[in-house]
Short mmCIF file of C-alpha atoms in Angstrom, two decimals:
data_model
loop_
_atom_site.label_atom_id
_atom_site.label_comp_id
_atom_site.label_asym_id
_atom_site.label_seq_id
_atom_site.Cartn_x
_atom_site.Cartn_y
_atom_site.Cartn_z
CA MET A 13 22.21 72.54 90.23
CA LYS A 14 20.74 69.96 87.75
CA LYS A 15 17.05 70.43 87.71
CA TYR A 16 14.32 67.76 86.55
CA ASP A 17 10.95 67.62 85.75
CA TYR A 18 10.63 64.32 87.91
CA ILE A 19 13.24 63.08 90.78
CA ILE A 20 12.04 59.09 91.55
CA LEU A 21 13.20 57.54 94.60
CA GLY A 22 13.66 53.80 94.18
CA THR A 23 13.64 51.69 91.17
CA GLY A 24 11.41 48.74 92.39
CA PRO A 25 8.42 47.70 89.99
CA ALA A 26 6.34 51.17 90.42
CA ALA A 27 9.34 53.18 90.04
CA TYR A 28 10.29 50.94 87.02
CA GLN A 29 7.14 51.12 85.44
CA LEU A 30 6.50 55.26 86.04
CA ILE A 31 9.83 55.41 84.29
CA LYS A 32 8.72 53.73 81.31
CA LEU A 33 5.48 55.71 80.82
CA LEU A 34 7.21 58.78 81.70
CA ALA A 35 9.99 58.32 79.08
CA THR A 36 7.24 58.35 76.54
CA GLN A 37 6.59 61.92 77.10
CA HIS A 38 9.99 62.94 76.48
CA LYS A 39 10.37 64.43 80.23
CA SER A 40 13.83 64.50 81.75
CA ILE A 41 13.92 62.22 84.85
CA LEU A 42 16.21 61.59 87.54
CA ALA A 43 15.89 57.91 89.05
CA ILE A 44 17.83 57.25 92.44
CA GLU A 45 18.34 54.11 94.10
CA SER A 46 20.29 53.06 96.94
CA GLY A 47 19.99 48.99 96.86
CA LEU A 48 19.90 46.60 94.31
CA PHE A 49 18.21 47.93 90.38
CA GLY A 50 14.71 46.62 90.34
CA GLY A 51 13.98 46.41 93.73
CA THR A 52 13.10 43.63 96.02
CA CYS A 53 10.63 41.59 93.34
CA PRO A 54 12.80 40.77 90.61
CA ASN A 55 16.16 39.92 92.55
CA VAL A 56 15.39 38.54 96.08
CA GLY A 57 11.32 38.47 96.11
CA CYS A 58 8.44 37.02 93.92
CA GLU A 59 10.70 36.09 91.01
CA PRO A 60 13.09 33.85 92.82
CA LYS A 61 10.61 32.76 95.26
CA ILE A 62 8.61 31.60 92.37
CA TYR A 63 11.14 29.97 90.59
CA LEU A 64 12.10 27.87 93.74
CA ASP A 65 8.26 27.02 94.03
CA GLY A 66 8.03 25.36 90.74
CA ALA A 67 10.43 22.59 92.21
CA VAL A 68 9.16 22.48 95.44
CA GLN A 69 5.60 22.03 94.36
CA ALA A 70 6.38 19.58 91.78
CA ALA A 71 8.30 17.82 94.64
CA LEU A 72 5.21 17.93 97.42
CA LEU A 73 2.75 17.02 94.85
CA SER A 74 4.34 13.75 93.73
CA LYS A 75 4.66 12.79 97.64
CA GLN A 76 1.43 13.21 98.11
CA LEU A 77 0.75 11.20 94.97
CA GLU A 78 2.81 8.37 96.02
CA GLY A 79 0.85 5.42 96.40
CA HIS A 80 -1.90 6.92 94.45
CA GLY A 81 -0.55 6.02 90.62
CA ILE A 82 3.25 7.59 91.35
CA GLU A 83 6.06 4.96 92.39
CA GLN A 84 8.49 7.02 93.82
CA ALA A 85 8.30 10.68 95.39
CA ALA A 86 10.93 12.95 93.62
CA THR A 87 13.16 14.50 95.63
CA MET A 88 14.92 17.91 95.66
CA ASN A 89 18.54 18.96 95.06
CA TRP A 90 18.93 22.08 96.71
CA SER A 91 22.27 23.11 95.87
CA GLN A 92 21.45 22.36 92.42
CA LEU A 93 18.29 24.41 92.08
CA MET A 94 19.98 27.29 94.18
CA LYS A 95 22.86 27.33 91.50
CA GLU A 96 20.38 27.70 88.95
CA LYS A 97 18.61 29.91 90.38
CA LYS A 98 21.63 32.30 90.82
CA GLU A 99 22.52 32.08 87.45
CA ARG A 100 19.26 33.06 86.42
CA PHE A 101 18.78 36.28 88.38
CA ALA A 102 22.24 37.53 89.23
CA SER A 103 22.41 39.79 86.41
CA TRP A 104 18.78 41.44 86.76
CA ALA A 105 19.80 44.22 89.16
CA ASN A 106 22.65 45.47 86.28
CA GLU A 107 20.48 44.66 83.29
CA THR A 108 17.53 46.99 85.03
CA ARG A 109 19.91 49.79 85.27
CA LYS A 110 20.98 49.40 82.06
CA ASN A 111 17.60 49.65 80.93
CA ILE A 112 16.64 52.58 83.02
CA SER A 113 19.87 54.42 81.63
CA LYS A 114 18.25 54.55 78.69
CA VAL A 115 15.74 56.80 79.26
CA CYS A 116 16.68 58.53 82.39
CA ASP A 117 19.79 59.73 84.44
CA VAL A 118 20.92 57.26 86.97
CA ILE A 119 22.13 57.39 90.61
CA SER A 120 23.46 54.64 92.86
CA GLY A 121 23.39 55.77 96.56
CA SER A 122 20.99 57.13 99.49
CA ALA A 123 19.07 60.26 98.80
CA HIS A 124 17.49 62.39 101.00
CA PHE A 125 15.20 65.58 101.36
CA ILE A 126 16.83 69.05 101.66
CA ASP A 127 13.57 71.14 100.75
CA ARG A 128 10.54 70.25 98.97
CA GLN A 129 11.60 70.44 95.62
CA THR A 130 15.36 69.23 96.41
CA ILE A 131 17.46 66.10 96.87
CA GLU A 132 20.99 65.22 97.81
CA ALA A 133 22.66 62.41 96.71
CA ASN A 134 26.40 61.60 96.76
CA ARG A 135 27.16 64.70 98.16
CA HIS A 136 25.23 66.54 94.82
CA TYR A 137 21.98 68.58 94.73
CA PHE A 138 19.13 67.92 92.71
CA GLN A 139 15.70 69.75 91.90
CA GLY A 140 12.23 68.07 90.79
CA ASN A 141 9.15 69.86 89.76
CA LYS A 142 7.70 66.86 91.11
CA ILE A 143 9.47 64.02 93.58
CA ILE A 144 7.66 60.39 93.66
CA ILE A 145 9.04 58.52 96.80
CA ALA A 146 9.05 54.63 95.76
CA THR A 147 11.61 53.26 97.91
CA GLY A 148 9.57 50.23 99.17
CA ARG A 149 10.05 48.15 102.11
CA ARG A 150 12.62 45.85 103.92
CA PRO A 151 12.53 43.30 106.59
CA HIS A 152 11.61 44.49 110.04
CA GLU A 153 14.79 44.83 112.42
CA LEU A 154 14.72 42.39 115.90
CA SER A 155 15.39 44.57 118.87
CA ILE A 156 16.61 41.55 121.11
CA PRO A 157 20.45 40.42 121.94
CA GLY A 158 21.72 38.42 119.36
CA ALA A 159 19.75 39.94 116.58
CA LYS A 160 23.03 40.26 114.44
CA PHE A 161 22.87 36.25 114.33
CA VAL A 162 19.17 36.34 112.14
CA HIS A 163 18.96 36.12 108.43
CA ASP A 164 16.35 37.70 106.55
CA SER A 165 14.13 35.92 103.47
CA SER A 166 16.87 37.60 100.70
CA ASP A 167 19.51 35.24 102.80
CA VAL A 168 17.16 32.25 102.38
CA LEU A 169 16.64 33.07 98.41
CA SER A 170 20.62 32.61 97.87
CA LEU A 171 21.52 29.84 100.44
CA ASN A 172 23.63 27.37 98.97
CA LYS A 173 24.01 24.62 101.70
CA LEU A 174 20.65 23.41 102.93
CA PRO A 175 20.75 23.80 107.34
CA GLU A 176 19.63 20.61 108.97
CA HIS A 177 17.35 22.40 111.27
CA VAL A 178 15.61 25.95 110.61
CA THR A 179 13.63 28.56 112.89
CA PHE A 180 11.88 31.32 111.18
CA ILE A 181 10.43 33.98 113.57
CA GLY A 182 7.13 35.50 112.43
CA GLY A 183 3.74 33.60 110.93
CA GLY A 184 3.16 35.69 108.06
CA TYR A 185 3.59 34.73 104.16
CA ILE A 186 7.21 35.02 103.36
CA ALA A 187 7.40 32.64 106.69
CA MET A 188 4.99 30.02 105.67
CA GLU A 189 6.43 29.85 102.08
CA LEU A 190 9.96 30.19 103.09
CA ALA A 191 9.22 27.17 105.82
CA THR A 192 7.39 25.39 103.12
CA PHE A 193 10.38 25.47 100.69
CA LEU A 194 13.11 24.21 103.32
CA ALA A 195 10.96 21.79 104.85
CA ALA A 196 10.24 20.30 101.17
CA ALA A 197 14.07 20.11 100.42
CA GLY A 198 14.77 18.37 104.05
CA SER A 199 15.17 20.52 106.60
CA GLN A 200 13.53 20.55 109.88
CA VAL A 201 11.62 23.80 110.16
CA THR A 202 10.02 25.27 113.67
CA ILE A 203 7.55 28.48 113.03
CA LEU A 204 7.64 31.12 116.26
CA VAL A 205 4.22 32.51 116.09
CA ARG A 206 4.00 35.83 118.55
CA GLY A 207 -0.10 35.19 118.38
CA ASP A 208 -2.45 32.81 117.97
CA ARG A 209 -2.68 32.55 114.28
CA VAL A 210 -0.81 33.00 111.11
CA LEU A 211 -1.70 34.87 108.15
CA ARG A 212 -3.97 37.22 109.84
CA HIS A 213 -5.26 38.95 106.39
CA PHE A 214 -6.59 35.72 105.09
CA TYR A 215 -9.73 33.71 105.88
CA GLN A 216 -8.80 32.37 109.10
CA LYS A 217 -10.58 28.75 108.73
CA TYR A 218 -8.48 28.41 105.58
CA SER A 219 -5.14 29.54 107.53
CA ARG A 220 -5.55 27.09 110.37
CA GLU A 221 -6.17 24.47 107.66
CA LEU A 222 -2.86 25.14 106.35
CA VAL A 223 -1.23 24.95 109.79
CA ILE A 224 -2.66 21.62 109.94
CA LYS A 225 -1.16 20.47 106.61
CA MET A 226 1.66 22.06 107.29
CA LYS A 227 2.26 19.95 111.07
CA GLU A 228 1.36 16.97 108.69
CA ARG A 229 4.75 17.24 107.03
CA GLY A 230 6.69 17.72 110.10
CA ILE A 231 6.88 21.39 110.16
CA GLN A 232 6.64 22.74 114.11
CA PHE A 233 4.50 25.76 115.34
CA LYS A 234 5.06 27.57 118.11
CA PHE A 235 2.16 30.22 118.92
CA GLU A 236 2.15 32.60 121.60
CA THR A 237 5.91 32.36 121.28
CA GLU A 238 8.72 34.84 120.97
CA PRO A 239 12.28 35.08 121.13
CA THR A 240 14.07 36.76 123.61
CA ARG A 241 17.62 36.27 123.26
CA ILE A 242 19.59 34.63 120.57
CA THR A 243 23.56 33.21 121.23
CA GLN A 244 25.82 31.46 119.32
CA LEU A 245 27.12 28.08 120.45
CA SER A 246 29.93 26.12 118.33
CA ASP A 247 28.39 25.95 114.84
CA LYS A 248 24.65 26.34 115.99
CA TYR A 249 22.58 28.80 117.70
CA VAL A 250 20.45 29.15 120.97
CA VAL A 251 17.47 30.69 120.82
CA GLU A 252 15.67 31.86 124.28
CA LEU A 253 12.12 32.05 123.98
CA ASN A 254 9.55 33.83 126.34
CA GLN A 255 7.92 30.25 127.07
CA ASP A 256 9.30 27.08 127.34
CA GLY A 257 12.78 26.10 127.42
CA PRO A 258 15.74 27.23 124.88
CA MET A 259 15.79 25.47 121.51
CA VAL A 260 18.93 24.99 119.74
CA THR A 261 18.90 25.28 115.85
CA ASP A 262 21.12 25.58 112.90
CA TYR A 263 19.77 29.12 111.36
CA VAL A 264 17.32 31.53 112.45
CA VAL A 265 15.45 33.48 109.91
CA ASN A 266 13.61 36.66 111.05
CA ALA A 267 10.17 36.97 109.31
CA SER A 268 8.15 39.17 111.48
CA GLY A 269 7.31 41.68 108.93
CA ARG A 270 8.32 44.32 106.59
CA THR A 271 9.15 47.90 107.32
CA PRO A 272 9.33 51.19 104.92
CA ASN A 273 12.12 52.51 103.67
CA ILE A 274 12.15 56.25 105.07
CA GLU A 275 14.49 56.51 107.89
CA LYS A 276 17.24 58.11 105.24
CA LEU A 277 14.94 60.17 103.63
CA ASP A 278 14.85 62.64 105.91
CA LEU A 279 10.80 63.37 104.97
CA SER A 280 10.68 66.16 107.78
CA ALA A 281 12.71 68.60 105.59
CA ALA A 282 10.11 68.47 103.55
CA GLN A 283 7.51 68.46 106.23
CA ILE A 284 6.07 65.36 104.79
CA ASP A 285 3.34 63.33 107.03
CA TYR A 286 4.59 60.18 107.85
CA SER A 287 3.81 57.19 110.43
CA THR A 288 6.00 53.80 111.16
CA ARG A 289 3.54 52.40 108.69
CA GLY A 290 4.98 54.48 105.93
CA ILE A 291 4.26 57.69 104.27
CA ASP A 292 0.63 59.28 104.19
CA ILE A 293 -1.44 59.80 100.74
CA ASP A 294 -4.32 60.72 99.70
CA ARG A 295 -6.37 58.93 96.98
CA HIS A 296 -4.25 60.98 94.19
CA LEU A 297 -1.25 59.13 95.53
CA GLN A 298 -0.08 62.86 96.97
CA THR A 299 1.49 63.37 100.29
CA ASN A 300 0.67 66.90 101.84
CA VAL A 301 3.09 68.72 99.86
CA ASN A 302 1.54 69.45 96.83
CA ASN A 303 4.14 68.19 94.63
CA ILE A 304 5.56 65.01 96.37
CA TYR A 305 3.69 61.75 95.60
CA ALA A 306 4.36 58.26 97.01
CA ILE A 307 3.78 54.87 95.66
CA GLY A 308 4.39 51.20 96.00
CA ASP A 309 5.15 49.46 99.82
CA VAL A 310 6.54 52.65 101.13
CA THR A 311 3.03 54.01 101.28
CA ASN A 312 0.63 53.84 104.74
CA GLN A 313 -2.40 52.18 102.94
CA ASP A 314 -5.22 49.74 103.71
CA ILE A 315 -4.38 47.49 100.51
CA PRO A 316 -2.05 44.59 99.84
CA ASN A 317 1.50 45.44 99.43
CA LEU A 318 1.96 43.61 96.10
CA THR A 319 3.61 44.03 92.60
CA PRO A 320 0.54 44.69 90.37
CA VAL A 321 -0.92 46.76 92.96
CA ALA A 322 2.37 49.11 93.15
CA GLU A 323 2.34 48.87 88.89
CA PHE A 324 -1.53 50.00 89.08
CA GLN A 325 -0.34 52.91 90.87
CA ALA A 326 2.41 53.88 88.59
CA GLN A 327 0.01 53.96 85.70
CA TYR A 328 -2.56 55.65 87.75
CA LEU A 329 -0.33 58.33 88.53
CA PHE A 330 1.18 58.87 85.11
CA ASN A 331 -2.27 59.43 83.97
CA SER A 332 -3.12 62.28 86.61
CA LEU A 333 0.41 63.64 85.56
CA GLU A 334 0.48 63.57 82.13
CA LYS A 335 -3.00 62.82 80.85
CA GLY A 336 -5.20 65.05 82.80
CA LEU A 337 -6.98 62.10 84.88
CA THR A 338 -8.58 63.65 88.03
CA GLN A 339 -10.57 61.27 89.53
CA PRO A 340 -9.04 59.48 92.86
CA ILE A 341 -7.66 56.17 92.35
CA ASN A 342 -10.24 53.43 92.51
CA TYR A 343 -8.58 49.72 92.81
CA PRO A 344 -9.97 46.71 91.06
CA ALA A 345 -10.37 43.15 92.80
CA ILE A 346 -7.24 42.47 93.87
CA GLY A 347 -5.80 38.68 94.50
CA THR A 348 -3.27 37.50 96.62
CA GLY A 349 -1.80 34.10 97.37
CA VAL A 350 0.46 32.41 99.72
CA PHE A 351 2.61 29.56 97.84
CA ALA A 352 2.53 27.18 100.49
CA PHE A 353 1.46 23.56 100.54
CA PRO A 354 -1.54 23.27 99.92
CA GLN A 355 -1.67 27.00 98.64
CA LEU A 356 -4.02 29.74 100.03
CA ALA A 357 -5.61 32.38 97.84
CA GLN A 358 -8.13 35.09 97.77
CA ALA A 359 -9.58 38.20 96.18
CA GLY A 360 -12.29 40.37 97.14
CA ILE A 361 -13.96 40.44 100.58
CA ASN A 362 -12.71 37.93 103.36
CA PRO A 363 -15.21 35.54 104.54
CA ASP A 364 -14.31 36.68 107.90
CA SER A 365 -15.51 40.38 107.46
CA VAL A 366 -18.91 39.27 107.05
CA LEU A 367 -19.36 36.12 108.77
CA GLU A 368 -21.74 38.19 111.12
CA ASP A 369 -23.82 40.06 108.23
CA GLY A 370 -26.00 37.37 107.11
CA ASP A 371 -28.59 40.46 106.12
CA ASN A 372 -26.51 41.62 103.06
CA PHE A 373 -23.87 38.33 102.46
CA GLU A 374 -24.44 34.95 101.77
CA ILE A 375 -21.29 32.56 102.38
CA LYS A 376 -21.04 29.29 101.02
CA GLU A 377 -17.82 26.50 100.59
CA TYR A 378 -17.68 24.22 97.73
CA GLU A 379 -15.58 21.55 98.11
CA LEU A 380 -13.43 21.01 95.00
CA SER A 381 -12.27 17.26 95.61
CA GLN A 382 -15.29 16.08 94.41
CA SER A 383 -13.96 16.99 90.83
CA SER A 384 -12.13 14.16 88.54
CA LEU A 385 -9.42 17.01 88.58
CA TYR A 386 -8.52 15.90 92.10
CA ALA A 387 -8.53 12.51 91.87
CA GLY A 388 -5.29 10.81 93.72
CA GLN A 389 -4.72 13.28 95.50
CA LYS A 390 -5.11 13.55 99.58
CA GLU A 391 -5.61 17.03 100.12
CA LYS A 392 -9.02 18.12 100.10
CA GLY A 393 -9.49 21.41 98.00
CA LEU A 394 -12.00 23.94 99.67
CA LEU A 395 -13.69 27.28 97.94
CA THR A 396 -15.40 29.63 100.09
CA VAL A 397 -17.35 32.16 97.91
CA VAL A 398 -19.42 35.44 98.92
CA TYR A 399 -22.47 36.78 97.57
CA ASP A 400 -23.77 40.36 97.70
CA LYS A 401 -27.67 40.86 98.22
CA ALA A 402 -27.68 40.74 94.42
CA ASN A 403 -26.24 37.12 94.13
CA TYR A 404 -23.11 38.38 92.78
CA ILE A 405 -19.67 37.23 93.61
CA VAL A 406 -17.86 39.94 95.57
CA GLY A 407 -15.22 37.76 97.76
CA VAL A 408 -13.66 33.97 97.26
CA SER A 409 -11.19 32.50 99.17
CA GLU A 410 -9.83 28.83 98.55
CA ILE A 411 -6.81 26.69 100.15
CA SER A 412 -6.09 23.59 97.31
CA THR A 413 -2.86 22.54 95.57
CA SER A 414 -3.97 25.00 92.71
CA ALA A 415 -5.51 27.56 94.60
CA ILE A 416 -3.84 30.55 92.90
CA ASN A 417 -4.47 29.72 89.39
CA ASP A 418 -8.30 28.87 90.55
CA ILE A 419 -8.62 32.22 92.42
CA ASN A 420 -7.22 34.16 88.93
CA TYR A 421 -10.59 32.69 87.56
CA PHE A 422 -12.31 34.67 89.58
CA ILE A 423 -11.11 38.12 89.78
CA PRO A 424 -12.82 39.25 86.60
CA ILE A 425 -15.81 37.87 87.61
CA ILE A 426 -15.59 40.10 90.66
CA GLY A 427 -14.16 42.87 89.02
CA LEU A 428 -16.51 42.82 86.16
CA ARG A 429 -19.67 41.88 88.07
CA ILE A 430 -20.18 38.68 86.11
CA ASN A 431 -23.44 36.69 86.41
CA LYS A 432 -23.96 32.86 85.24
CA ASN A 433 -26.03 34.25 81.78
CA GLU A 434 -23.32 36.43 81.06
CA TRP A 435 -20.62 33.84 81.78
CA HIS A 436 -22.75 31.21 79.82
CA ARG A 437 -23.58 33.72 77.12
CA ASN A 438 -19.67 34.48 76.56
CA VAL A 439 -17.33 32.14 78.04
CA LEU A 440 -16.85 28.59 76.68
CA PRO A 441 -14.05 27.30 78.86
CA ILE A 442 -11.67 24.27 78.48
CA TYR A 443 -13.36 21.20 79.58
CA PRO A 444 -12.60 19.62 82.32
CA ALA A 445 -10.93 22.24 84.63
CA LEU A 446 -12.39 24.35 87.15
CA ALA A 447 -13.37 27.05 84.79
CA ASP A 448 -15.87 24.88 83.63
CA LYS A 449 -17.71 24.21 87.29
CA ILE A 450 -17.50 28.30 87.76
CA GLU A 451 -21.00 28.44 85.74
CA GLY A 452 -22.60 26.26 88.61
CA ILE A 453 -21.20 28.52 91.16
CA LEU A 454 -22.16 31.73 89.53
CA ARG A 455 -25.85 32.94 90.41
#
């Protein structure tokens, strides 16, 4: 039985970052991957998504400016865009495997625990002084008749031919983003939302505004609606609903959420605590077993499941295990966004969480469309800022065509607690741009 200093389950952003760091310490490492090397983000997630988003945003922005200095809006060629996307990303998984193989041993296949130090993979046994679980998440599976007919986000991001009508199940960021992409390319899109709202973790005033804007572009929403059965009808599909009549569609996408990849690990063999939400860890990223840790999306934590968060955890765990760091993990200001049109983005405290706490927080909204930056655009950009009792910015939310980049300006202000005097003394941003206007928002 071969023994290693570290056995790492998964090779997504968290694991990949940790492997690179541990390799600098000349540790013996075994990486085991059951899916695509590199994980979801670079292969079938954020990287391919943002590649498509570049074309989508350009097309929709030109449409918005039609009649305001632009004579003819751009139109998308989905097949050509997808062809180029595949050419760009097809080799990434193999390249990632090659890169990892240069610094550690690699196995392709499913792994599961035998005991607290032993892993079985491909009928071979391996022992690790420390074992790190970084297996990520996968799309949640529907438990309705006809679930075999649905597709997931990975399928959409490799869809060669644009369907005439697409039905999304779910109201999270995956549904909102992919619905934006397909509708911009020419599909008719319907979104089925189980509850009465979308994007529950975002500022709800702006989430509702986004729904309005998407409806104006022809995207349909059915709230408090769930599919109960899906059947095939020739080359189309019939989706039966819990209310209203059945609907006929060409393509059904399950965007009802993601679930941690833990079922095949046999965590109980190592007596690791977990739930359906993920693996339980403490503020040192340690499970209840002292030599086993978990990082990335597979964990049960009340923080956003984002690539930068996963990489931050990897850096922390490296410093803890190899550099003697004893302090618990302390997360910085975290920004997150929805690549729809317009975009939603936020960082720090969500205004919804302090709406009733006027004694400790002040909430103020700014209309960005008054700026010359937005001349000719029909969308009204709105920014909401949360101030604490000391007049420092502690939270920001925005809806606009540039919300994601705009909010990035505010993340260091929140994380470093910068006030107006410090900004004025240390920063001279490009003019005219949003950063130039931040001084007026700082207290």
